[in-house]
Coordinates of C-alpha atoms in Angstrom, one line a residue:
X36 CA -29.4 76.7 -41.3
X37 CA -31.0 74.4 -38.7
X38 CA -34.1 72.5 -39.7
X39 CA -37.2 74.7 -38.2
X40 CA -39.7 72.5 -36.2
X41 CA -42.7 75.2 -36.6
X42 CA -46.0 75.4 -35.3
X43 CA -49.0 75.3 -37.8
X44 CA -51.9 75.9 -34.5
X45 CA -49.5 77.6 -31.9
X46 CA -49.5 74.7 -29.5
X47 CA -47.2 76.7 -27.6
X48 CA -50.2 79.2 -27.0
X49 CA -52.5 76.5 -26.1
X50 CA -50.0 74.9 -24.0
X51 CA -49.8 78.2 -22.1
X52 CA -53.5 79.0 -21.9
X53 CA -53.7 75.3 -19.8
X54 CA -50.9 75.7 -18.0
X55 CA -52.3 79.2 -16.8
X56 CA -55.8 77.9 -16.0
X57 CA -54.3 74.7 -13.7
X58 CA -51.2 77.3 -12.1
X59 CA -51.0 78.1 -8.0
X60 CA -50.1 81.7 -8.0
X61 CA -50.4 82.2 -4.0
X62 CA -47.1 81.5 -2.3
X63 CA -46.9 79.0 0.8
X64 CA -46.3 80.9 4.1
X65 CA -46.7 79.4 7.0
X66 CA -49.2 76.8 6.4
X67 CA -51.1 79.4 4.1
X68 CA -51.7 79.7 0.4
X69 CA -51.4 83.1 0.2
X70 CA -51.1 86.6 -2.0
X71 CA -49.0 89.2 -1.1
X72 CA -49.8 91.8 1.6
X73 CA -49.6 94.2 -0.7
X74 CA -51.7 92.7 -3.6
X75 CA -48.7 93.2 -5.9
X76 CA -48.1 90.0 -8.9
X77 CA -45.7 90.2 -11.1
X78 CA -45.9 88.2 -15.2
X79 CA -44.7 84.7 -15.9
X80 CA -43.6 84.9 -19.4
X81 CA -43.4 82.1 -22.2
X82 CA -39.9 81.7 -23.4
X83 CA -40.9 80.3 -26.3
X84 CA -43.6 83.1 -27.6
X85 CA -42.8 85.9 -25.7
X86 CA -46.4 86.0 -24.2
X87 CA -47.6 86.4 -21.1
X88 CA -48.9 83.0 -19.4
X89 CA -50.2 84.8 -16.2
X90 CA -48.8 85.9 -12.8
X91 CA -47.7 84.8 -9.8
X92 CA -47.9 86.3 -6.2
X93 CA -45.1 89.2 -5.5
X94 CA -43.2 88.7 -2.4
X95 CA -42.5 92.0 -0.7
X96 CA -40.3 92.2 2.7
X97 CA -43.2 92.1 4.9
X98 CA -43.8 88.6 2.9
X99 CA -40.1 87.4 3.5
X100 CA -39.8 88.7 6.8
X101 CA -43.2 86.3 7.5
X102 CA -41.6 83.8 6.0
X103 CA -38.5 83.7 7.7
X104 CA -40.1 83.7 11.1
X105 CA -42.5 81.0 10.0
X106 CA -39.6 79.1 9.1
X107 CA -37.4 79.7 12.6
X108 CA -40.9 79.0 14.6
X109 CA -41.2 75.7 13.4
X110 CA -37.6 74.7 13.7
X111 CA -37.3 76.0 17.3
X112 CA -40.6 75.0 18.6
X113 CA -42.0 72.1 16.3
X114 CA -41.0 68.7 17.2
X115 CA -40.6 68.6 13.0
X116 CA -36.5 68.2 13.9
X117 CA -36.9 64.9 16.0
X118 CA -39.6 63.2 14.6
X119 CA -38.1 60.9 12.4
X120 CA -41.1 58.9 11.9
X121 CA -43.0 62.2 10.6
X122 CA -40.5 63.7 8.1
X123 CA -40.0 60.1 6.6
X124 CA -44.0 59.7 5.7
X125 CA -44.6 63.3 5.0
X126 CA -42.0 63.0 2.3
X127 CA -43.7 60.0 1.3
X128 CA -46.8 62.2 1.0
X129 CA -45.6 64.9 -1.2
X130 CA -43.8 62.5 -3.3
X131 CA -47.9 60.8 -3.9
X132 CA -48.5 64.2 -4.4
X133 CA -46.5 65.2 -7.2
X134 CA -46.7 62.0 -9.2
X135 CA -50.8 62.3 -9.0
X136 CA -50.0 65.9 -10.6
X137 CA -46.7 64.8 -12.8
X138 CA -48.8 65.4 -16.4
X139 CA -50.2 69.6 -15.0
X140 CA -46.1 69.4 -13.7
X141 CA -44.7 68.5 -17.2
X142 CA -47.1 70.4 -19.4
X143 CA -46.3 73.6 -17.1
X144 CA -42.8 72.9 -17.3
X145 CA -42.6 73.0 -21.0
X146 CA -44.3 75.7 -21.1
X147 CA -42.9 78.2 -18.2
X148 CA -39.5 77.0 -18.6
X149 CA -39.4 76.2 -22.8
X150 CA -37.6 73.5 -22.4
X151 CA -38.5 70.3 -24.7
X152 CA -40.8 68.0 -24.0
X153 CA -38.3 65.1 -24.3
X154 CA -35.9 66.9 -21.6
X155 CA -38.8 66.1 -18.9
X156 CA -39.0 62.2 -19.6
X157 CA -35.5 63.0 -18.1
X158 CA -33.3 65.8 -15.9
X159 CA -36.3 68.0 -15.9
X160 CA -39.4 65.6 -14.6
X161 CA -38.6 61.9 -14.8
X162 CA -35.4 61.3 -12.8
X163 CA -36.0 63.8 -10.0
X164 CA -39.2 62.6 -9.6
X165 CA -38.0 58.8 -9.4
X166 CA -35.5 59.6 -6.6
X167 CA -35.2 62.7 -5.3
X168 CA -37.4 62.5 -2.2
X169 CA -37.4 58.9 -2.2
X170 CA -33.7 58.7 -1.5
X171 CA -33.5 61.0 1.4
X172 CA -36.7 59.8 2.8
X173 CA -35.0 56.1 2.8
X174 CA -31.4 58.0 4.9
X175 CA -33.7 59.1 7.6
X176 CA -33.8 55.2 8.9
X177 CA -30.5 54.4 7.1
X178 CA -28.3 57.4 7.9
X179 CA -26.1 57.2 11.1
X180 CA -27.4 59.7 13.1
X181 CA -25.2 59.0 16.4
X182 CA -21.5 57.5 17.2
X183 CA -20.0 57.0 20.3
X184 CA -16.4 57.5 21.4
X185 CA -14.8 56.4 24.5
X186 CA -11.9 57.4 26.2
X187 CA -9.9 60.7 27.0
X188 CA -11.5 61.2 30.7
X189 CA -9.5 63.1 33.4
X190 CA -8.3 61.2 36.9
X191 CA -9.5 58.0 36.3
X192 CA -12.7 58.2 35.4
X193 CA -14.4 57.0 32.1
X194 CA -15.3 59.5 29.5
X195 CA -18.2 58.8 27.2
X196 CA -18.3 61.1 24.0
X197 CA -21.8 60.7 21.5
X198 CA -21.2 62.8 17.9
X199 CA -24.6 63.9 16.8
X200 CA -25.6 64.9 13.2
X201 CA -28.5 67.7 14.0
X202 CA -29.8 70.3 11.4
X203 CA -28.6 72.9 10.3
X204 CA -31.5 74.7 11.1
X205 CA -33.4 77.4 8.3
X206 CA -32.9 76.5 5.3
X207 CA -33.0 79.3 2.5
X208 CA -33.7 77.4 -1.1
X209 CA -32.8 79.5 -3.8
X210 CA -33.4 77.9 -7.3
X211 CA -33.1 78.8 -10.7
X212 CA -34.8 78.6 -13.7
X213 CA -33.1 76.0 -16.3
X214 CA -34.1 73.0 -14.2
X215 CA -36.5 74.0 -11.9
X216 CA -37.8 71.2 -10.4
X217 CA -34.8 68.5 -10.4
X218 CA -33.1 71.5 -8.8
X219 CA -35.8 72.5 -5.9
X220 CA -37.0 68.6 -5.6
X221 CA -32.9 67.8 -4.8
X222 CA -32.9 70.6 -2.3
X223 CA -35.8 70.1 -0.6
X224 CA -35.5 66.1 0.1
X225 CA -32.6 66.0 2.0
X226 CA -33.1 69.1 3.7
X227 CA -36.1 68.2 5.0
X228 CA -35.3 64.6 5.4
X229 CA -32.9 65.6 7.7
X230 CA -34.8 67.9 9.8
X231 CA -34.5 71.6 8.8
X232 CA -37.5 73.9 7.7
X233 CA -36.8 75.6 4.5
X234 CA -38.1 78.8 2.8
X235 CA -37.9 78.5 -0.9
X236 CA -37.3 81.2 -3.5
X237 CA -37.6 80.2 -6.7
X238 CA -36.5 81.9 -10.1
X239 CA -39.2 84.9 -11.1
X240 CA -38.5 83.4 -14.6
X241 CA -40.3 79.8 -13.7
X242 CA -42.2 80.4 -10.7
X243 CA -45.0 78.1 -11.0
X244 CA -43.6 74.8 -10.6
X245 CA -42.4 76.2 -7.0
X246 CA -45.8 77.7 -6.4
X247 CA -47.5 74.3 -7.4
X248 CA -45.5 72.4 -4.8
X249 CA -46.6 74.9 -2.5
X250 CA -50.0 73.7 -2.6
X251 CA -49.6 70.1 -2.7
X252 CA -47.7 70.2 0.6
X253 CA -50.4 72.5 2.4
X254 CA -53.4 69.8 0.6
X255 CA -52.0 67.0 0.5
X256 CA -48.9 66.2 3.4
X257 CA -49.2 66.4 7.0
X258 CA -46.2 69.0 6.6
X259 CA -46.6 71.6 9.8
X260 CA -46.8 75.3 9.1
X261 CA -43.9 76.8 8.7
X262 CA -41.7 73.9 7.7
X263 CA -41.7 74.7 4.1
X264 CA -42.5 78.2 2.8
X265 CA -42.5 79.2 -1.0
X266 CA -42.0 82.6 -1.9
X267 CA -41.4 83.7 -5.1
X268 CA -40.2 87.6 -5.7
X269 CA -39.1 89.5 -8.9
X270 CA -37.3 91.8 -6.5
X271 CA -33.3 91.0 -5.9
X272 CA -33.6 93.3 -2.6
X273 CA -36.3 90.8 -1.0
X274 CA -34.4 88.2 -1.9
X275 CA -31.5 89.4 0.0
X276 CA -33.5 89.2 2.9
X277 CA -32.8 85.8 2.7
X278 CA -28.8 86.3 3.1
X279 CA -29.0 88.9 5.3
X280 CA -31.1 87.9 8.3
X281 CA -29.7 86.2 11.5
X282 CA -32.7 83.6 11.2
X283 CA -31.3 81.9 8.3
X284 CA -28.6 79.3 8.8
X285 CA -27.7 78.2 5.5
X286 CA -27.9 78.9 1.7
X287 CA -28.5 76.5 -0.5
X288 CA -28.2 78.2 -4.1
X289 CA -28.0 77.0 -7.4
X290 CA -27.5 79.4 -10.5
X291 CA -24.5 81.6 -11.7
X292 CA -20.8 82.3 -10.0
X293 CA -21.3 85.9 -10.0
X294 CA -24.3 85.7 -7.6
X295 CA -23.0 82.7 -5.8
X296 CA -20.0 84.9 -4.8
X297 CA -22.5 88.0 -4.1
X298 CA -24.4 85.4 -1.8
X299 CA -21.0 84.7 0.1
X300 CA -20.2 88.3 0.9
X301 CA -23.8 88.9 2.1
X302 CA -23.9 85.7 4.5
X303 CA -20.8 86.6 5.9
X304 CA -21.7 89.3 8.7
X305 CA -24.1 86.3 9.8
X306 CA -21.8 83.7 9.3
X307 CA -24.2 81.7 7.2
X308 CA -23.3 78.2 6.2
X309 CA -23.4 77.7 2.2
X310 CA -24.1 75.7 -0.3
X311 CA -23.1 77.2 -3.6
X312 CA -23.7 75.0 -7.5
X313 CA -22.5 77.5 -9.7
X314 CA -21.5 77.8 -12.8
X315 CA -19.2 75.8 -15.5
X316 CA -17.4 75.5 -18.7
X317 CA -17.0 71.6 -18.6
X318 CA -14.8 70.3 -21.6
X319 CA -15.4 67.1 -23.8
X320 CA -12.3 65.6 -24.7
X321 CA -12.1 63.5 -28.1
X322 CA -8.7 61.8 -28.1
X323 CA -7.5 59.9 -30.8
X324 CA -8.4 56.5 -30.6
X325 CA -12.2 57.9 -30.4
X326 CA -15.0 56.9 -32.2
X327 CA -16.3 59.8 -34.2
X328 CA -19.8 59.2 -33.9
X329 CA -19.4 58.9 -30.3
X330 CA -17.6 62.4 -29.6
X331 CA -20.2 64.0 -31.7
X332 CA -23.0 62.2 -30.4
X333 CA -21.5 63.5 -27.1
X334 CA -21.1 67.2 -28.1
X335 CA -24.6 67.6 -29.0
X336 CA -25.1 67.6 -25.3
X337 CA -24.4 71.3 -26.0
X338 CA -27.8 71.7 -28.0
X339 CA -30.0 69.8 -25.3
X340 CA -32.5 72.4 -23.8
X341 CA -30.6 75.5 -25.6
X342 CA -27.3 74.8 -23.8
X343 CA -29.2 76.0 -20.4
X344 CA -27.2 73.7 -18.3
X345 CA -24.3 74.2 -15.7
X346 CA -22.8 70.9 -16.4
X347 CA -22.7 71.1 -20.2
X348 CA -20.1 70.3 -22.0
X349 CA -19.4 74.1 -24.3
X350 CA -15.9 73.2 -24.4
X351 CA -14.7 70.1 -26.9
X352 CA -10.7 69.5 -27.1
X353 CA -10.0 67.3 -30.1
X354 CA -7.4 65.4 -31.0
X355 CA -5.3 67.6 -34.2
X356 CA -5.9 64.2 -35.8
X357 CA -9.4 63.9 -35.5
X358 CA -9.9 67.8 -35.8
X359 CA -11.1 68.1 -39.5
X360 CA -13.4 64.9 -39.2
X361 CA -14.9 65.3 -36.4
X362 CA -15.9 69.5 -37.0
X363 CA -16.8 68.4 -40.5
X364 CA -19.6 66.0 -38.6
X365 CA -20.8 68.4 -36.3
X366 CA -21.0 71.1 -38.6
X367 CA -23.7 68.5 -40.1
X368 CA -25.3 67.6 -36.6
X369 CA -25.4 71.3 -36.1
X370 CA -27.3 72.4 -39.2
X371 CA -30.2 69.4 -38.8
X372 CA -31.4 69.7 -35.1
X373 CA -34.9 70.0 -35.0
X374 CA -35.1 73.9 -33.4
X375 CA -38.4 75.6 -32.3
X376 CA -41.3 74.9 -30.5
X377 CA -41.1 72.9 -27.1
X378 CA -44.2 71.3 -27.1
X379 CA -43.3 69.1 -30.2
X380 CA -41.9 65.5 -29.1
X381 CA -39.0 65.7 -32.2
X382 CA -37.7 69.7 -30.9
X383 CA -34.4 68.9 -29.6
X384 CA -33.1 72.9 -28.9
X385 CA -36.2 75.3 -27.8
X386 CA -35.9 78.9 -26.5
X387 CA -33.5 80.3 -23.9
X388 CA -35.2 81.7 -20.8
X389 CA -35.3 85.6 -21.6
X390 CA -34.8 88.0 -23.8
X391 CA -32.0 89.0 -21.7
X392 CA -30.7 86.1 -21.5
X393 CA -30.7 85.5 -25.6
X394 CA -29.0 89.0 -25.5
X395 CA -26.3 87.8 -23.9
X396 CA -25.7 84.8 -25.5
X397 CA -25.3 87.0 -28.7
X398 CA -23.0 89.3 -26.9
X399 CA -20.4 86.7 -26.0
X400 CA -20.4 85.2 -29.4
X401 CA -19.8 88.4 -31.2
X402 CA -16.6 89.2 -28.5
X403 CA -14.9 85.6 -29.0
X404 CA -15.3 86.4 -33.0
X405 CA -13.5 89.8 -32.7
X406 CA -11.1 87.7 -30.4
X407 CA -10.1 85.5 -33.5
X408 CA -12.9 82.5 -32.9
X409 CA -14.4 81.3 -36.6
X410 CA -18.1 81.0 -36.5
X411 CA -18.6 77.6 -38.5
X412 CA -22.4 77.4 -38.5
X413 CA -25.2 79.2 -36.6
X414 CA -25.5 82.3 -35.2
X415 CA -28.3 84.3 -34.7
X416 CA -31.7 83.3 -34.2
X417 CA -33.1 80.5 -36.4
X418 CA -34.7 81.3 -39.5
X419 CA -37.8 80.4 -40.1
X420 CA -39.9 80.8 -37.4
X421 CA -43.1 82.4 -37.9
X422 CA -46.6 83.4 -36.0
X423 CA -46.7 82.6 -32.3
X424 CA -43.1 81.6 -32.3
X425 CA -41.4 84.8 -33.8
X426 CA -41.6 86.3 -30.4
X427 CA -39.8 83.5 -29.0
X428 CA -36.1 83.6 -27.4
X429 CA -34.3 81.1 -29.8
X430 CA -30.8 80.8 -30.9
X431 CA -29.1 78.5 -33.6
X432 CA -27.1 76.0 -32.2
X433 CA -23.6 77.4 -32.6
X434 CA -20.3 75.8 -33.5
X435 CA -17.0 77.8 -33.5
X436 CA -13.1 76.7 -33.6
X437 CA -10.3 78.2 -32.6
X438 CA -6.7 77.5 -31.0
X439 CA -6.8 80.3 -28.4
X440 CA -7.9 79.0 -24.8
X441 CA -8.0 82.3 -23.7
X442 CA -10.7 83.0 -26.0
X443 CA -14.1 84.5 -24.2
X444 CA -16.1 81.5 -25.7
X445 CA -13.4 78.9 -24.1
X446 CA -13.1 81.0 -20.6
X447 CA -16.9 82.4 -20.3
X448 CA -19.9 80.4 -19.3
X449 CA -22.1 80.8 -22.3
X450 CA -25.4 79.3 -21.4
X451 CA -26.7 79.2 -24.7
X452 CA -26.4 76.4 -27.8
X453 CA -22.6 77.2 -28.4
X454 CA -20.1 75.3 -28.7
X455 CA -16.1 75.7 -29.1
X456 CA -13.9 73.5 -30.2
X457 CA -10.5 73.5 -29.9
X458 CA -7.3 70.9 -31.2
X459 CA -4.3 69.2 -28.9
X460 CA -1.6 67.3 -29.5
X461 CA -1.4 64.5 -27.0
X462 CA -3.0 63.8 -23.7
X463 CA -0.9 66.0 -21.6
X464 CA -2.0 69.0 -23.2
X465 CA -5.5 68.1 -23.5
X466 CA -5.6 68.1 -19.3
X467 CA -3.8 71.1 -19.4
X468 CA -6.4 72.7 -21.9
X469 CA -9.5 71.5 -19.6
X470 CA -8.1 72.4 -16.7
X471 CA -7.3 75.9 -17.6
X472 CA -10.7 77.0 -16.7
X473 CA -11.7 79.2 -13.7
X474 CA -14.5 76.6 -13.3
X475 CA -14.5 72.8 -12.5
X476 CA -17.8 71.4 -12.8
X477 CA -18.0 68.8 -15.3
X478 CA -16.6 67.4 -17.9
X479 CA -16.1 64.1 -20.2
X480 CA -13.8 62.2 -22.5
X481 CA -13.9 59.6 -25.4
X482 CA -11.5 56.8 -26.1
X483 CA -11.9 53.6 -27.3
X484 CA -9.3 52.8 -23.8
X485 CA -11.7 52.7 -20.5
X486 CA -7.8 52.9 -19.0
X487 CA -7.0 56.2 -20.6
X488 CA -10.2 57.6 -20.5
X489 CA -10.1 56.8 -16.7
X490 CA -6.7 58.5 -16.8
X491 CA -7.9 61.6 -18.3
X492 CA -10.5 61.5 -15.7
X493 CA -8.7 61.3 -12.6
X494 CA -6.3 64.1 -13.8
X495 CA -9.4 66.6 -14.5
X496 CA -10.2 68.8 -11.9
X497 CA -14.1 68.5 -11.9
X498 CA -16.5 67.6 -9.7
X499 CA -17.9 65.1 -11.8
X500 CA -16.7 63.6 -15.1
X501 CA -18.4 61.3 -17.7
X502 CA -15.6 58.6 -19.3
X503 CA -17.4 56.7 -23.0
X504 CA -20.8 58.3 -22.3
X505 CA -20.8 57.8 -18.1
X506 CA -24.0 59.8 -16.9
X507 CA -22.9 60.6 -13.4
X508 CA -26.9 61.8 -12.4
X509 CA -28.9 60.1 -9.8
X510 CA -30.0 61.1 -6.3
X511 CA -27.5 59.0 -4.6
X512 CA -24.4 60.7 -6.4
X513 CA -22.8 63.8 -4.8
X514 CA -22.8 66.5 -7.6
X515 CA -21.2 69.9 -7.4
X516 CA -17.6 71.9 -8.5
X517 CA -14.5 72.9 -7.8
X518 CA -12.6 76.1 -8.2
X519 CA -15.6 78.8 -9.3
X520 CA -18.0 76.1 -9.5
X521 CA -18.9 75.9 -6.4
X522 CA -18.7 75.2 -2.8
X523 CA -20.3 71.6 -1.3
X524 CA -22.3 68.7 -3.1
X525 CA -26.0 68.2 -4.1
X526 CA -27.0 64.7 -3.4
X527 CA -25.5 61.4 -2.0
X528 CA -24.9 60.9 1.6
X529 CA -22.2 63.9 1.1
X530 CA -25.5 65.8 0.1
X531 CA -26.9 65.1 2.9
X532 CA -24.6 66.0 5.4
X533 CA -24.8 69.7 3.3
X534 CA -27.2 70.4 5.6
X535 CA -26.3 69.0 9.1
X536 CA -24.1 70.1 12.2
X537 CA -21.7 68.1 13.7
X538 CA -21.9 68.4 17.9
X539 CA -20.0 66.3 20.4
X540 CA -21.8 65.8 23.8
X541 CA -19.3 64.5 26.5
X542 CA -20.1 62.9 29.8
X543 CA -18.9 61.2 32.6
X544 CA -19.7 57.4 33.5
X545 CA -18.5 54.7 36.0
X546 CA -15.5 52.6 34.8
X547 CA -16.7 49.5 33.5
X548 CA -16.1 46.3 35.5

């Protein structure tokens, strides 16, 4: 069983008490911090206890509908698309903004979202916070906005052609709820940066982080109405306002492949661009000249933040010759990570988002078992955990084994603390084995050969890849998938162009002399 970090005075409760007295629970529309029109607020629940924090404004359609218009009004008639000069300092502004409320951020985080508190001195706080405005901001003077082309004119005469990178136009945000910020920070910058108004739907699940940024842009940044609304909904039907509606231009969605591919066949009577980071079932590859401690040191990437992560490795291919070893340690690793509450610095795995969601992580552990997988360690939810904490949406981190790749816990995108591992024989078949995966998000390898580890990586089909411990993160580094993973990249100057149009303006000019 997993050590039990528990809570003697339910700082989890107190956490959540703070976080409801400091939370925004208006939405941002059109300049406005409001409530719904029609009054209605739906719960924000604690992962970790169970408990209600508070609530949060209720988006109906007339709410969306304002939105949406806000949002096209301040594209078409703002000068928000070519002033430059503007959308650099404003995102200047809100990134003052959030780093004067960083600590309320964090402390709401951990306790909206459960995730540790170490997880936001990284992916979840820190390194969004670092670069994701700032980076975009800086393309807005960097970027090239305009190239010229010359040639091709009819009966003698010169032709002059500019290219033009121009917004997309609306913007429609939606976010979910395992990294809530990095995720809506790494949106929002380069969207905005490069001139399109955005309306923002974040997760029901972790709505006040979205509804805090909210208010720091309508305090704190010169931002015009309409440019950024925040809307936040229980309701999947308002939400597919936002796919729906001619006034939208693009979707920008982050969160799982079967609503990624629902988005798709929504957008597609409007012919709505889209930017889809979906799911993944990333696989970390041990081969046999690896270090040990390294692969396992790797695999307990699994455990970080319950397994809530897209680019997780849940999949580890092992060398037959390192099998035994290397299961024999992370049975070990497995049984001793500190599980429980979030708000302690040492808990390393806290609670999955919802009930629901720990439901479901059950579910597809008990099918890959009745399909032949062998359960190892874990299981369940942790022993243990007592008061404030026993309502809580926890999971043991799981290891199983098996040989079968067809297995529902080597196919299905768990999103929980699970992890498979299967053997291979040589290097051949450890491609083969990663890449027979509907999804191609992530993925890593360990050797003690950067050659073959860069070998493995080029043969992977993934979007990104990690070789010896490589952390491909950062603002300036296009991440997305392949295959069901995804369509487009978040971040990097390919990020970027996500959300512009291309447009060629001819004309004609007097031969030079």
């Amino acid at each position: 069983m997993s050590d039990v970090v528990d809570e003697q005075s339910a700082p989890s409760v107190a956490l959540g008490l703070r976080a409801a007295e400091h939370a925004e629970t208006r939405m941002l529309i059109d300049g406005e911090l409001v409530a719904a029109a029609s009054g209605a607020e739906f719960a924000n629940i604690s992962p970790a206890t169970g408990r209600e924090l508070g609530v949060t404004a209720a988006a109906g359609a007339e709410d969306m509908d304002r939105a949406i218009a806000a949002a096209r009004r301040a594209f078409d008639e703002s000068d928000w698309l070519a002033n430059r000069a503007l959308r650099r300092r404003c995102l200047e502004q809100l990134q003052s903004a959030i780093e004067g409320d960083s600590e309320l951020l964090r402390e709401e985080l951990i306790a909206e979202v459960g995730c540790p508190r170490m997880t936001t001195q990284n992916a979840q706080l820190d390194w969004p916070l670092a670069d994701a405005l700032r980076y975009p901001a800086r393309l807005i003077d960097e970027f090239e906005w305009e190239r010229t082309l010359d040639g091709g004119g009819l009966f003698g005469e010169r032709n002059v052609r500019t290219v033009v990178q121009a917004p997309v136009g609306v913007v429609a945000a939606i976010c979910p709820s395992n990294f809530p910020v990095e995720v809506i920070l790494n949106k929002l910058g380069p969207a905005l940066a490069a001139g399109n108004t955005v309306v923002l739907k974040p997760d029901p699940n972790t709505p006040w982080n979205a509804t805090r940024l909210g208010r720091l842009i309508a305090e704190h940044t010169d931002i015009p109405p309409g440019v950024v609304d925040v809307v936040p909904t229980p309701s999947n039907e308002v939400a597919a306002l936002l796919s729906n509606d001619p006034r939208v231009d693009l979707i920008s969605f982050t969160g799982s492949t079967a609503v990624g591919k629902h988005l798709m066949r929504q957008g597609a009577d409007t012919m709505k661009r889209m930017f889809l980071e979906l799911g993944g079932k990333s696989a970390l590859i041990a081969l046999d000249d690896a270090d040990v401690g390294a692969a396992v040191r790797g695999a307990l990437g699994i455990c970080v933040h319950a397994g809530q992560a897209c680019a997780a490795n849940s999949r580890m291919l092992v060398h037959r010759s390192l099998f035994e070893p290397i299961v024999a340690a992370l049975t070990i690793a497995f049984e001793t990570v500190p599980v429980g509450d979030p708000t302690l610095p040492e808990t390393l795995v806290g609670p999955v988002i919802s009930a629901a969601q720990q439901a479901r992580v059950l579910e597809v552990c008990e099918r890959g078992q009745r399909a032949g997988a062998r359960l190892v360690t874990g299981g369940g939810r942790p022993e243990g955990l007592s008061g404030h904490l026993a309502g809580g949406h926890f999971l043991r981190p799981t290891l199983f084994i098996t040989e079968d790749s067809a297995n529902p816990l080597a196919q299905e995108e768990v999103f929980g603390p699970v992890l498979t591992v299967l053997p291979f024989d040589d290097d051949d078949q450890a491609v083969r084995m990663a890449n027979d995966s509907a999804y191609g998000l992530a993925g890593a390898v360990v050797s003690s050969s950067l050659d073959r580890g860069m070998a493995i990586a080029r043969r992977v089909r993934s979007g990104v890849f990690g070789v010896n411990g490589g952390m491909f993160y950062g603002a300036d580094a296009p991440f997305g998938g392949v295959k069901n993973s995804g369509v487009g990249r978040q971040c990097g100057v390919e990020g970027f162009r996500q959300y512009l149009e291309t447009r060629t303006i001819a004309y004609r000019a007097p031969r030079k002399r």
